[in-house]
mmCIF file of C-alpha atoms in Angstrom:
data_model
loop_
_atom_site.group_PDB
_atom_site.id
_atom_site.type_symbol
_atom_site.label_atom_id
_atom_site.label_comp_id
_atom_site.label_asym_id
_atom_site.label_seq_id
_atom_site.Cartn_x
_atom_site.Cartn_y
_atom_site.Cartn_z
ATOM 1 C CA MET S 215 1.167 12.721 38.197
ATOM 2 C CA THR S 216 -2.030 11.248 39.455
ATOM 3 C CA GLU S 217 -2.290 8.353 41.594
ATOM 4 C CA THR S 218 -4.036 6.661 38.423
ATOM 5 C CA THR S 219 -0.975 7.582 35.969
ATOM 6 C CA ARG S 220 1.136 6.074 39.060
ATOM 7 C CA ASP S 221 -0.166 3.067 39.426
ATOM 8 C CA ALA S 222 0.182 2.358 35.479
ATOM 9 C CA GLY S 223 3.189 3.370 35.466
ATOM 10 C CA VAL S 224 4.692 1.079 38.029
ATOM 11 C CA ARG S 225 2.790 -1.577 36.056
ATOM 12 C CA GLY S 226 4.222 -0.842 33.131
ATOM 13 C CA ARG S 227 7.411 -1.325 34.522
ATOM 14 C CA GLU S 228 6.682 -4.657 36.048
ATOM 15 C CA ARG S 229 5.754 -5.987 32.443
ATOM 16 C CA VAL S 230 8.761 -7.789 31.218
ATOM 17 C CA SER S 231 9.524 -10.633 29.335
ATOM 18 C CA ILE S 232 9.560 -14.126 31.107
ATOM 19 C CA ALA S 233 12.787 -14.341 30.064
ATOM 20 C CA VAL S 234 13.833 -11.699 32.624
ATOM 21 C CA PRO S 235 12.884 -14.049 36.182
ATOM 22 C CA VAL S 236 13.742 -17.146 33.965
ATOM 23 C CA GLY S 237 17.635 -15.683 33.455
ATOM 24 C CA ALA S 238 17.520 -14.678 36.802
ATOM 25 C CA GLY S 239 17.217 -18.112 37.674
ATOM 26 C CA VAL S 240 19.907 -19.547 35.839
ATOM 27 C CA VAL S 241 22.317 -16.893 37.633
ATOM 28 C CA CYS S 242 21.078 -18.041 40.731
ATOM 29 C CA ALA S 243 22.136 -21.700 39.950
ATOM 30 C CA LEU S 244 25.305 -20.815 38.019
ATOM 31 C CA VAL S 245 26.261 -18.543 40.665
ATOM 32 C CA GLY S 246 25.407 -21.052 43.840
ATOM 33 C CA PHE S 247 26.821 -24.242 41.644
ATOM 34 C CA THR S 248 29.822 -22.985 40.862
ATOM 35 C CA SER S 249 31.072 -20.848 44.180
ATOM 36 C CA SER S 250 31.092 -23.640 45.911
ATOM 37 C CA PHE S 251 31.450 -26.969 44.416
ATOM 38 C CA ALA S 252 35.290 -27.321 45.075
ATOM 39 C CA VAL S 253 33.997 -27.401 48.509
ATOM 40 C CA VAL S 254 31.628 -30.365 47.977
ATOM 41 C CA LEU S 255 34.023 -32.321 46.620
ATOM 42 C CA ALA S 256 36.871 -31.364 48.958
ATOM 43 C CA GLY S 257 34.121 -32.513 51.936
ATOM 44 C CA LEU S 258 33.162 -35.522 50.335
ATOM 45 C CA ARG S 259 36.808 -36.501 49.624
ATOM 46 C CA ALA S 260 37.811 -35.738 53.709
ATOM 47 C CA VAL S 261 35.503 -37.968 54.955
ATOM 48 C CA GLY S 262 36.343 -40.994 52.610
ATOM 49 C CA ALA S 263 34.386 -40.821 49.099
ATOM 50 C CA ASP S 264 37.120 -42.341 46.335
ATOM 51 C CA ALA S 265 36.679 -39.857 42.725
ATOM 52 C CA ALA S 266 33.815 -42.365 41.574
ATOM 53 C CA GLN S 267 32.006 -41.750 45.076
ATOM 54 C CA ALA S 268 32.460 -38.026 45.326
ATOM 55 C CA ALA S 269 31.321 -37.221 41.247
ATOM 56 C CA SER S 270 28.292 -39.461 42.760
ATOM 57 C CA GLY S 271 27.812 -37.558 45.429
ATOM 58 C CA LEU S 272 27.939 -34.361 43.961
ATOM 59 C CA PHE S 273 25.285 -35.576 41.187
ATOM 60 C CA ALA S 274 23.022 -36.846 43.761
ATOM 61 C CA VAL S 275 22.779 -33.320 45.685
ATOM 62 C CA SER S 276 22.518 -31.130 42.353
ATOM 63 C CA VAL S 277 19.936 -33.027 41.380
ATOM 64 C CA ALA S 278 18.226 -33.374 44.836
ATOM 65 C CA MET S 279 18.621 -29.801 45.416
ATOM 66 C CA GLY S 280 17.250 -28.922 41.955
ATOM 67 C CA ALA S 281 14.492 -31.150 42.769
ATOM 68 C CA ALA S 282 13.654 -29.620 45.658
ATOM 69 C CA THR S 283 13.870 -26.170 44.398
ATOM 70 C CA VAL S 284 11.662 -26.777 41.156
ATOM 71 C CA LEU S 285 9.087 -28.506 43.858
ATOM 72 C CA LEU S 286 8.585 -25.839 46.431
ATOM 73 C CA SER S 287 8.187 -23.052 43.741
ATOM 74 C CA TRP S 288 5.695 -24.592 41.529
ATOM 75 C CA ARG S 289 3.957 -26.128 44.493
ATOM 76 C CA PHE S 290 3.661 -22.445 46.631
ATOM 77 C CA ARG S 291 4.231 -19.806 43.994
ATOM 78 C CA ILE S 292 7.143 -18.388 45.563
ATOM 79 C CA PRO S 293 11.059 -18.212 45.091
ATOM 80 C CA VAL S 294 12.277 -21.186 47.244
ATOM 81 C CA THR S 295 15.439 -22.389 46.271
ATOM 82 C CA SER S 296 17.608 -25.646 47.685
ATOM 83 C CA ALA S 297 21.136 -25.537 48.028
ATOM 84 C CA TRP S 298 23.395 -27.766 49.034
ATOM 85 C CA SER S 299 25.292 -27.293 52.919
ATOM 86 C CA THR S 300 28.337 -25.236 51.525
ATOM 87 C CA PRO S 301 28.587 -24.853 55.799
ATOM 88 C CA GLY S 302 28.371 -28.654 55.683
ATOM 89 C CA ALA S 303 30.850 -29.964 53.043
ATOM 90 C CA ALA S 304 33.374 -27.395 54.923
ATOM 91 C CA LEU S 305 31.971 -29.070 58.234
ATOM 92 C CA LEU S 306 33.289 -32.274 56.573
ATOM 93 C CA ALA S 307 36.618 -30.709 54.661
ATOM 94 C CA THR S 308 37.812 -30.263 58.300
ATOM 95 C CA THR S 309 35.938 -33.148 60.176
ATOM 96 C CA GLY S 310 37.988 -35.761 57.821
ATOM 97 C CA ALA S 311 37.438 -39.248 58.048
ATOM 98 C CA VAL S 312 35.169 -40.534 60.459
ATOM 99 C CA ALA S 313 35.009 -44.054 63.213
ATOM 100 C CA GLY S 314 33.918 -46.579 60.365
ATOM 101 C CA GLY S 315 35.258 -44.938 57.048
ATOM 102 C CA TRP S 316 32.909 -43.888 54.063
ATOM 103 C CA SER S 317 30.028 -45.876 55.117
ATOM 104 C CA ALA S 318 29.571 -44.262 57.975
ATOM 105 C CA ALA S 319 30.087 -40.838 56.546
ATOM 106 C CA VAL S 320 26.735 -41.339 54.686
ATOM 107 C CA GLY S 321 25.053 -43.190 57.660
ATOM 108 C CA ALA S 322 25.721 -39.332 58.161
ATOM 109 C CA PHE S 323 24.599 -37.985 55.859
ATOM 110 C CA VAL S 324 20.846 -40.417 56.513
ATOM 111 C CA SER S 325 20.765 -38.822 59.850
ATOM 112 C CA CYS S 326 21.370 -35.386 59.560
ATOM 113 C CA GLY S 327 17.961 -35.539 56.659
ATOM 114 C CA VAL S 328 15.997 -37.081 59.144
ATOM 115 C CA LEU S 329 16.947 -34.503 61.866
ATOM 116 C CA LEU S 330 15.816 -31.969 59.436
ATOM 117 C CA VAL S 331 12.293 -33.718 58.815
ATOM 118 C CA VAL S 332 12.065 -33.953 62.741
ATOM 119 C CA THR S 333 12.823 -30.371 62.937
ATOM 120 C CA GLY S 334 10.054 -29.418 60.457
ATOM 121 C CA TRP S 335 7.589 -31.682 62.260
ATOM 122 C CA TRP S 336 8.216 -31.213 65.962
ATOM 123 C CA PRO S 337 8.754 -27.229 66.915
ATOM 124 C CA GLY S 338 10.436 -27.928 70.171
ATOM 125 C CA LEU S 339 13.426 -29.517 67.882
ATOM 126 C CA ALA S 340 13.333 -26.424 65.923
ATOM 127 C CA LYS S 341 13.191 -24.067 69.259
ATOM 128 C CA LEU S 342 16.351 -25.990 70.753
ATOM 129 C CA VAL S 343 18.914 -25.050 67.393
ATOM 130 C CA ARG S 344 17.743 -21.847 67.927
ATOM 131 C CA ARG S 345 18.659 -21.560 71.719
ATOM 132 C CA ILE S 346 21.750 -22.285 70.853
ATOM 133 C CA PRO S 347 23.982 -19.053 70.930
ATOM 134 C CA VAL S 348 24.521 -16.946 67.696
ATOM 135 C CA SER S 349 27.837 -16.410 68.694
ATOM 136 C CA ILE S 350 28.970 -20.102 69.515
ATOM 137 C CA ALA S 351 27.301 -21.560 66.552
ATOM 138 C CA GLN S 352 28.852 -18.968 64.284
ATOM 139 C CA ALA S 353 32.106 -19.130 66.238
ATOM 140 C CA MET S 354 32.156 -22.860 65.449
ATOM 141 C CA LEU S 355 31.134 -22.131 61.533
ATOM 142 C CA ALA S 356 34.159 -19.588 61.851
ATOM 143 C CA GLY S 357 36.750 -21.976 63.179
ATOM 144 C CA VAL S 358 35.713 -24.600 60.691
ATOM 145 C CA LEU S 359 36.000 -22.454 57.664
ATOM 146 C CA LEU S 360 39.813 -21.032 58.512
ATOM 147 C CA PRO S 361 41.989 -24.029 57.378
ATOM 148 C CA LEU S 362 40.336 -23.900 54.444
ATOM 149 C CA CYS S 363 40.437 -20.508 54.114
ATOM 150 C CA VAL S 364 43.848 -20.144 54.479
ATOM 151 C CA GLU S 365 44.410 -22.851 51.633
ATOM 152 C CA PRO S 366 44.657 -20.295 48.595
ATOM 153 C CA LEU S 367 47.594 -18.834 50.340
ATOM 154 C CA ARG S 368 49.257 -22.630 50.446
ATOM 155 C CA GLY S 369 48.477 -22.603 46.964
ATOM 156 C CA LEU S 370 49.820 -19.145 45.993
ATOM 157 C CA ALA S 371 53.406 -20.148 48.318
ATOM 158 C CA THR S 372 53.768 -23.236 46.636
ATOM 159 C CA ASN S 373 52.328 -22.965 43.227
ATOM 160 C CA PRO S 374 52.101 -19.380 42.140
ATOM 161 C CA ALA S 375 52.556 -19.745 38.171
ATOM 162 C CA ALA S 376 49.243 -21.965 38.767
ATOM 163 C CA VAL S 377 47.783 -20.066 41.747
ATOM 164 C CA GLY S 378 48.287 -16.882 40.950
ATOM 165 C CA PRO S 379 46.362 -16.229 37.949
ATOM 166 C CA VAL S 380 42.584 -17.931 39.836
ATOM 167 C CA LEU S 381 43.566 -15.437 42.881
ATOM 168 C CA ALA S 382 43.975 -12.262 40.433
ATOM 169 C CA VAL S 383 40.623 -12.782 38.022
ATOM 170 C CA TRP S 384 38.891 -13.148 41.882
ATOM 171 C CA LEU S 385 40.296 -9.654 43.512
ATOM 172 C CA VAL S 386 39.396 -8.249 39.807
ATOM 173 C CA LEU S 387 35.997 -8.872 40.056
ATOM 174 C CA LEU S 388 35.820 -9.213 43.383
ATOM 175 C CA LYS S 389 36.006 -5.071 43.069
ATOM 176 C CA VAL S 390 33.932 -4.525 39.657
ATOM 177 C CA ARG S 391 31.405 -7.838 39.678
ATOM 178 C CA PRO S 392 31.227 -8.648 43.372
ATOM 179 C CA ARG S 393 28.938 -11.766 42.702
ATOM 180 C CA TRP S 394 30.907 -13.271 39.661
ATOM 181 C CA ALA S 395 34.202 -12.948 41.797
ATOM 182 C CA VAL S 396 34.066 -16.655 42.403
ATOM 183 C CA PRO S 397 32.570 -17.913 39.206
ATOM 184 C CA GLY S 398 35.490 -15.965 37.605
ATOM 185 C CA ALA S 399 37.849 -17.813 39.756
ATOM 186 C CA PHE S 400 36.913 -21.093 39.068
ATOM 187 C CA GLY S 401 36.807 -20.459 35.352
ATOM 188 C CA ALA S 402 40.525 -19.022 35.456
ATOM 189 C CA ALA S 403 41.066 -22.140 36.938
ATOM 190 C CA LEU S 404 39.519 -23.829 34.509
ATOM 191 C CA VAL S 405 41.994 -22.099 31.786
ATOM 192 C CA VAL S 406 44.826 -23.352 34.010
ATOM 193 C CA ILE S 407 43.975 -27.027 34.056
ATOM 194 C CA GLY S 408 43.420 -26.729 30.398
ATOM 195 C CA ILE S 409 47.176 -25.566 29.987
ATOM 196 C CA ALA S 410 48.262 -27.604 32.040
ATOM 197 C CA LEU S 411 46.878 -30.768 30.655
ATOM 198 C CA ALA S 412 48.134 -29.209 26.966
ATOM 199 C CA ARG S 413 51.752 -28.863 27.940
ATOM 200 C CA ASP S 414 51.737 -32.525 30.143
ATOM 201 C CA GLY S 415 49.363 -34.540 28.201
ATOM 202 C CA GLY S 416 46.872 -36.863 29.267
ATOM 203 C CA GLY S 417 43.891 -35.880 31.403
ATOM 204 C CA PRO S 418 40.310 -37.492 31.748
ATOM 205 C CA GLY S 419 38.580 -39.147 28.556
ATOM 206 C CA LEU S 420 35.724 -39.047 27.254
ATOM 207 C CA ALA S 421 34.078 -42.086 29.453
ATOM 208 C CA ASP S 422 34.998 -39.944 32.651
ATOM 209 C CA PHE S 423 32.301 -37.405 31.578
ATOM 210 C CA VAL S 424 29.375 -39.631 31.377
ATOM 211 C CA PRO S 425 27.707 -39.229 34.888
ATOM 212 C CA GLN S 426 27.420 -42.143 36.995
ATOM 213 C CA LEU S 427 26.136 -43.046 40.525
ATOM 214 C CA SER S 428 27.953 -44.979 43.399
ATOM 215 C CA VAL S 429 25.867 -46.933 45.820
ATOM 216 C CA THR S 430 26.524 -47.083 49.098
ATOM 217 C CA SER S 431 25.313 -49.060 51.787
ATOM 218 C CA PRO S 432 24.840 -46.855 55.237
ATOM 219 C CA SER S 433 26.061 -47.606 58.917
ATOM 220 C CA TRP S 434 25.997 -45.582 61.364
ATOM 221 C CA THR S 435 28.957 -45.536 64.899
ATOM 222 C CA VAL S 436 29.197 -43.334 67.743
ATOM 223 C CA GLY S 437 31.420 -41.433 66.316
ATOM 224 C CA ALA S 438 30.153 -40.899 63.217
ATOM 225 C CA SER S 439 26.983 -40.026 64.582
ATOM 226 C CA ILE S 440 28.180 -37.273 67.312
ATOM 227 C CA GLY S 441 31.366 -35.908 65.147
ATOM 228 C CA ALA S 442 29.820 -35.478 61.658
ATOM 229 C CA ALA S 443 25.571 -35.941 62.095
ATOM 230 C CA VAL S 444 25.020 -33.857 64.482
ATOM 231 C CA PRO S 445 27.587 -30.999 63.717
ATOM 232 C CA LEU S 446 26.476 -31.325 60.072
ATOM 233 C CA TYR S 447 23.062 -30.905 60.709
ATOM 234 C CA LEU S 448 23.863 -27.845 63.260
ATOM 235 C CA VAL S 449 25.432 -26.059 60.728
ATOM 236 C CA THR S 450 23.081 -26.650 57.784
ATOM 237 C CA MET S 451 20.354 -25.418 60.328
ATOM 238 C CA ALA S 452 22.348 -22.416 61.965
ATOM 239 C CA ALA S 453 24.205 -21.248 58.969
ATOM 240 C CA GLN S 454 21.491 -21.897 56.099
ATOM 241 C CA ASN S 455 18.039 -22.841 56.730
ATOM 242 C CA ILE S 456 17.056 -19.976 59.562
ATOM 243 C CA PRO S 457 19.283 -17.313 57.501
ATOM 244 C CA GLY S 458 17.531 -18.792 54.346
ATOM 245 C CA VAL S 459 13.627 -17.774 55.883
ATOM 246 C CA ALA S 460 15.050 -14.654 57.589
ATOM 247 C CA VAL S 461 16.393 -13.515 53.651
ATOM 248 C CA MET S 462 13.371 -14.355 51.941
ATOM 249 C CA ALA S 463 11.326 -12.477 54.467
ATOM 250 C CA GLY S 464 12.947 -9.582 54.070
ATOM 251 C CA PHE S 465 11.825 -9.783 50.075
ATOM 252 C CA GLY S 466 8.090 -10.380 51.563
ATOM 253 C CA TYR S 467 8.069 -13.993 51.723
ATOM 254 C CA ASP S 468 6.805 -15.991 54.269
ATOM 255 C CA VAL S 469 8.808 -19.587 53.447
ATOM 256 C CA PRO S 470 6.490 -22.504 54.700
ATOM 257 C CA TRP S 471 8.316 -24.304 57.084
ATOM 258 C CA ARG S 472 7.565 -27.467 57.294
ATOM 259 C CA PRO S 473 6.850 -28.290 53.518
ATOM 260 C CA ALA S 474 10.558 -26.839 53.396
ATOM 261 C CA MET S 475 12.141 -29.188 55.793
ATOM 262 C CA THR S 476 10.304 -32.022 54.438
ATOM 263 C CA VAL S 477 11.500 -31.932 51.898
ATOM 264 C CA THR S 478 14.854 -31.284 51.647
ATOM 265 C CA GLY S 479 14.932 -33.263 54.236
ATOM 266 C CA VAL S 480 14.021 -36.295 52.424
ATOM 267 C CA GLY S 481 16.013 -34.817 49.520
ATOM 268 C CA SER S 482 18.867 -35.692 52.049
ATOM 269 C CA MET S 483 18.161 -38.653 52.868
ATOM 270 C CA LEU S 484 17.665 -39.902 49.045
ATOM 271 C CA ALA S 485 21.297 -38.808 48.094
ATOM 272 C CA ALA S 486 22.810 -39.756 50.838
ATOM 273 C CA PRO S 487 23.186 -43.618 49.720
ATOM 274 C CA PHE S 488 24.652 -41.615 46.732
ATOM 275 C CA GLY S 489 27.202 -39.839 48.516
ATOM 276 C CA GLY S 490 24.968 -36.521 48.825
ATOM 277 C CA HIS S 491 25.883 -34.850 52.564
ATOM 278 C CA ALA S 492 22.570 -32.812 52.577
ATOM 279 C CA ILE S 493 20.524 -30.078 51.102
ATOM 280 C CA ASN S 494 18.728 -27.241 52.465
ATOM 281 C CA LEU S 495 16.965 -23.425 51.997
ATOM 282 C CA ALA S 496 19.631 -21.397 49.667
ATOM 283 C CA ALA S 497 20.330 -17.989 52.340
ATOM 284 C CA ILE S 498 22.541 -15.621 50.123
ATOM 285 C CA SER S 499 22.002 -16.883 46.718
ATOM 286 C CA ALA S 500 18.165 -17.105 47.682
ATOM 287 C CA ALA S 501 18.102 -13.020 47.378
ATOM 288 C CA LEU S 502 19.384 -13.706 42.994
ATOM 289 C CA ALA S 503 15.878 -14.844 42.579
ATOM 290 C CA ALA S 504 13.640 -13.115 45.370
ATOM 291 C CA ALA S 505 15.079 -9.845 44.697
ATOM 292 C CA PRO S 506 13.296 -7.337 42.402
ATOM 293 C CA ASP S 507 15.868 -7.621 40.012
ATOM 294 C CA ALA S 508 14.590 -11.226 39.301
ATOM 295 C CA ASP S 509 11.283 -9.823 38.190
ATOM 296 C CA PRO S 510 9.740 -6.537 39.055
ATOM 297 C CA ASP S 511 6.476 -8.431 39.946
ATOM 298 C CA ARG S 512 6.718 -10.329 42.582
ATOM 299 C CA GLU S 513 4.387 -12.634 42.135
ATOM 300 C CA ARG S 514 5.684 -14.077 38.997
ATOM 301 C CA ARG S 515 9.540 -14.252 40.929
ATOM 302 C CA TRP S 516 8.618 -17.730 41.712
ATOM 303 C CA VAL S 517 9.762 -18.902 37.723
ATOM 304 C CA ALA S 518 13.038 -17.593 38.998
ATOM 305 C CA GLY S 519 13.365 -20.556 41.479
ATOM 306 C CA LEU S 520 11.719 -23.111 38.879
ATOM 307 C CA SER S 521 14.062 -21.866 36.209
ATOM 308 C CA ALA S 522 16.898 -22.337 39.360
ATOM 309 C CA GLY S 523 15.946 -25.822 39.957
ATOM 310 C CA VAL S 524 16.100 -26.986 36.107
ATOM 311 C CA THR S 525 19.153 -25.021 35.747
ATOM 312 C CA TYR S 526 20.536 -27.297 38.986
ATOM 313 C CA LEU S 527 19.553 -30.648 37.489
ATOM 314 C CA VAL S 528 21.415 -30.236 34.079
ATOM 315 C CA LEU S 529 24.304 -28.548 35.733
ATOM 316 C CA GLY S 530 24.509 -32.246 37.917
ATOM 317 C CA LEU S 531 24.929 -33.674 34.563
ATOM 318 C CA THR S 532 28.221 -32.397 34.426
ATOM 319 C CA SER S 533 29.191 -33.401 37.986
ATOM 320 C CA THR S 534 30.982 -36.543 36.700
ATOM 321 C CA GLY S 535 33.257 -34.422 34.549
ATOM 322 C CA LEU S 536 33.894 -32.002 36.987
ATOM 323 C CA VAL S 537 35.229 -33.890 39.267
ATOM 324 C CA ALA S 538 37.425 -36.152 36.349
ATOM 325 C CA VAL S 539 38.591 -32.473 36.303
ATOM 326 C CA VAL S 540 39.250 -31.316 39.479
ATOM 327 C CA LEU S 541 41.951 -34.786 39.687
ATOM 328 C CA ALA S 542 43.845 -33.842 36.507
ATOM 329 C CA ALA S 543 44.590 -29.794 38.038
ATOM 330 C CA PRO S 544 47.757 -28.676 39.118
ATOM 331 C CA ASP S 545 48.398 -28.578 42.577
ATOM 332 C CA GLY S 546 46.247 -25.590 45.198
ATOM 333 C CA VAL S 547 44.305 -24.691 42.252
ATOM 334 C CA VAL S 548 41.145 -26.066 43.131
ATOM 335 C CA GLN S 549 41.847 -25.245 47.071
ATOM 336 C CA ALA S 550 42.391 -21.839 45.843
ATOM 337 C CA VAL S 551 38.788 -21.414 44.265
ATOM 338 C CA ALA S 552 37.171 -23.220 47.020
ATOM 339 C CA GLY S 553 39.184 -21.120 49.519
ATOM 340 C CA VAL S 554 38.065 -17.194 48.294
ATOM 341 C CA ALA S 555 34.270 -19.143 48.000
ATOM 342 C CA LEU S 556 34.089 -19.415 51.810
ATOM 343 C CA LEU S 557 35.944 -16.132 53.015
ATOM 344 C CA GLY S 558 32.452 -14.543 52.768
ATOM 345 C CA ALA S 559 30.790 -16.641 54.765
ATOM 346 C CA PHE S 560 33.705 -16.897 56.867
ATOM 347 C CA ALA S 561 34.183 -13.313 57.073
ATOM 348 C CA SER S 562 29.914 -12.679 58.387
ATOM 349 C CA ALA S 563 30.557 -15.817 61.018
ATOM 350 C CA CYS S 564 33.452 -14.093 62.405
ATOM 351 C CA ALA S 565 31.706 -10.461 62.842
ATOM 352 C CA ALA S 566 28.657 -12.547 64.722
ATOM 353 C CA ALA S 567 30.667 -14.673 66.733
ATOM 354 C CA MET S 568 32.148 -11.324 67.992
ATOM 355 C CA SER S 569 28.888 -9.126 67.997
ATOM 356 C CA GLN S 570 27.934 -9.211 71.500
ATOM 357 C CA VAL S 571 30.944 -8.273 73.517
ATOM 358 C CA ASP S 572 30.000 -10.569 76.977
ATOM 359 C CA ASP S 573 30.343 -13.677 75.004
ATOM 360 C CA ARG S 574 33.806 -12.815 73.412
ATOM 361 C CA LEU S 575 35.741 -15.292 75.811
ATOM 362 C CA PRO S 576 33.531 -18.169 74.570
ATOM 363 C CA ALA S 577 33.435 -17.214 71.138
ATOM 364 C CA ALA S 578 37.216 -17.138 70.831
ATOM 365 C CA VAL S 579 37.354 -20.218 72.709
ATOM 366 C CA THR S 580 35.216 -22.242 70.159
ATOM 367 C CA PHE S 581 36.533 -20.835 67.646
ATOM 368 C CA VAL S 582 39.860 -22.006 68.209
ATOM 369 C CA VAL S 583 39.163 -25.716 69.271
ATOM 370 C CA ALA S 584 36.937 -26.015 66.020
ATOM 371 C CA ALA S 585 40.109 -25.132 64.124
ATOM 372 C CA SER S 586 41.822 -26.858 65.886
ATOM 373 C CA GLY S 587 41.090 -30.029 63.965
ATOM 374 C CA ILE S 588 41.691 -32.127 66.785
ATOM 375 C CA ALA S 589 39.637 -35.113 67.397
ATOM 376 C CA VAL S 590 39.122 -37.180 70.562
ATOM 377 C CA VAL S 591 37.300 -40.344 71.435
ATOM 378 C CA GLY S 592 36.638 -40.832 67.229
ATOM 379 C CA VAL S 593 34.958 -37.395 67.507
ATOM 380 C CA GLY S 594 35.467 -34.182 65.319
ATOM 381 C CA SER S 595 36.537 -30.668 66.431
ATOM 382 C CA ALA S 596 33.309 -28.872 65.756
ATOM 383 C CA PHE S 597 30.863 -31.071 68.479
ATOM 384 C CA TRP S 598 34.060 -30.457 70.607
ATOM 385 C CA ALA S 599 33.958 -26.491 69.965
ATOM 386 C CA LEU S 600 30.339 -26.576 70.076
ATOM 387 C CA LEU S 601 30.706 -27.959 73.689
ATOM 388 C CA ALA S 602 33.359 -26.117 75.251
ATOM 389 C CA GLY S 603 31.485 -22.683 74.090
ATOM 390 C CA ILE S 604 28.307 -23.634 75.605
ATOM 391 C CA VAL S 605 30.034 -24.773 78.949
ATOM 392 C CA LEU S 606 32.200 -22.092 79.233
ATOM 393 C CA ARG S 607 29.007 -19.426 78.352
ATOM 394 C CA GLY S 608 26.295 -21.364 80.959
ATOM 395 C CA LEU S 609 28.922 -20.923 83.540
ATOM 396 C CA GLY S 610 29.197 -17.191 82.974
ATOM 397 C CA VAL S 611 33.104 -16.992 81.798
ATOM 398 C CA GLY S 612 33.913 -13.283 80.283
ATOM 399 C CA ARG S 613 31.813 -11.581 81.860
ATOM 400 C CA PRO S 614 32.022 -8.364 84.511
#
C-alpha cells in the first residue's frame, strides 16, 4: 500500500457522522451524572442541607459544570469537560455537620471556589499543592471514601430485598459492560423504588419535580474553613484537577490551566449560594469525550465536550425530581448506589497510597485517621489525617 493510499484510508475512517461525537458527549454526561449524583446528595445532606437545599445544590452544580464544559470546549476547541467534585462530596459526607451549620458550609464552598481561582493565577499555590506527597493525599482520600464504600454491605444486611437487586445488576454489568455498571445500578435502584412506591402508595407529587433554587447567605467559621473548605479544595485538586490534566495530556490535549481554573473556580463560587459544593476538571469521565472513540478526528472531539456540557444542563433540570425519588427510596438503596460508585476511586486511592514502601506507615496513619471520622475542636478528620501524614513523613517515620 502506498503512502497516499494509506493516508486516504485514514482520512476515510476519520469522516464519521457528527452524531458520533455528539453521542459520545451525551454518554459522557450520562455516565458522569448517574454514577455519582447520589454521592453529591449524601454530601450536601451530611453538612446540613435540607431536601430543598440539597435539590437546589444538585441543580446549581449541574448547571455550573455544564456551562463550564460548554464554555471551555467552545472557546479552546478541545474536549475540556468539567464535573462536580465527587471526592469532595464524599469528603463532605464523612465530615458531617460543620461549625456554623449549613450557612457555614456554603461559606466553605465559596472559599473553595476562591482558592481554585487563585490556583489558576498564582503558580506558587499550585506548586504547593503538588508538593503534598501523593501517598498522603491519596491515603486521606481512601480514608474518606471507606465509610461510604461499606454502605452497600450494611444495606444488604439490613434490607436485602431492596439492596440485593441493585448490587446484582452492578456485579453483572461490571463483568460485561464496566462503563455502565454504576448507571445500571442506578437504574435498578429506580425500579426498586418504583416497586416500593407502588406497593406502599404515596411518593413524590408532580410539584416535587419542578426545579427550584434555594438561596443561602454564606457565613464563615474557623471550623468550617479548616475542616471543610481546605480539605475540599485539596481533594478537588489532588483527585480531580491534576489527574484531569494528565488524562487530557494522554490524548494529546494541553488543557489551558489558568482559564480552566478560573472558569471552574468562578462557577463554584456562583453555585455555592444555591448549595453547589465545587466543580472541577473531569478526570475519569474525561476520556469518554477525549478518546478516539469519541471521533477519529481529534480536531473535532471538542463537539463531544460541547455535547456533554449541554447534556449536563438538561440533566440539571431533573435534579429536584431525583431528590424527591431519593427521599422516597427504601433504606439502604441510595447508599448502595453511592457506595459502588466510589469503589473504583477507593481502589485507585489505596493503590497510590501504598505504592511507596517508605511512605506506607505515614500513609496508613493518614488512612486510619481519615476513616475514623473524628472531629477535634470542630475540625473534621480529613484535615487531621493530612496533618498527621505530612508530619510523620517529614519525621521519616517508617523509613529504614
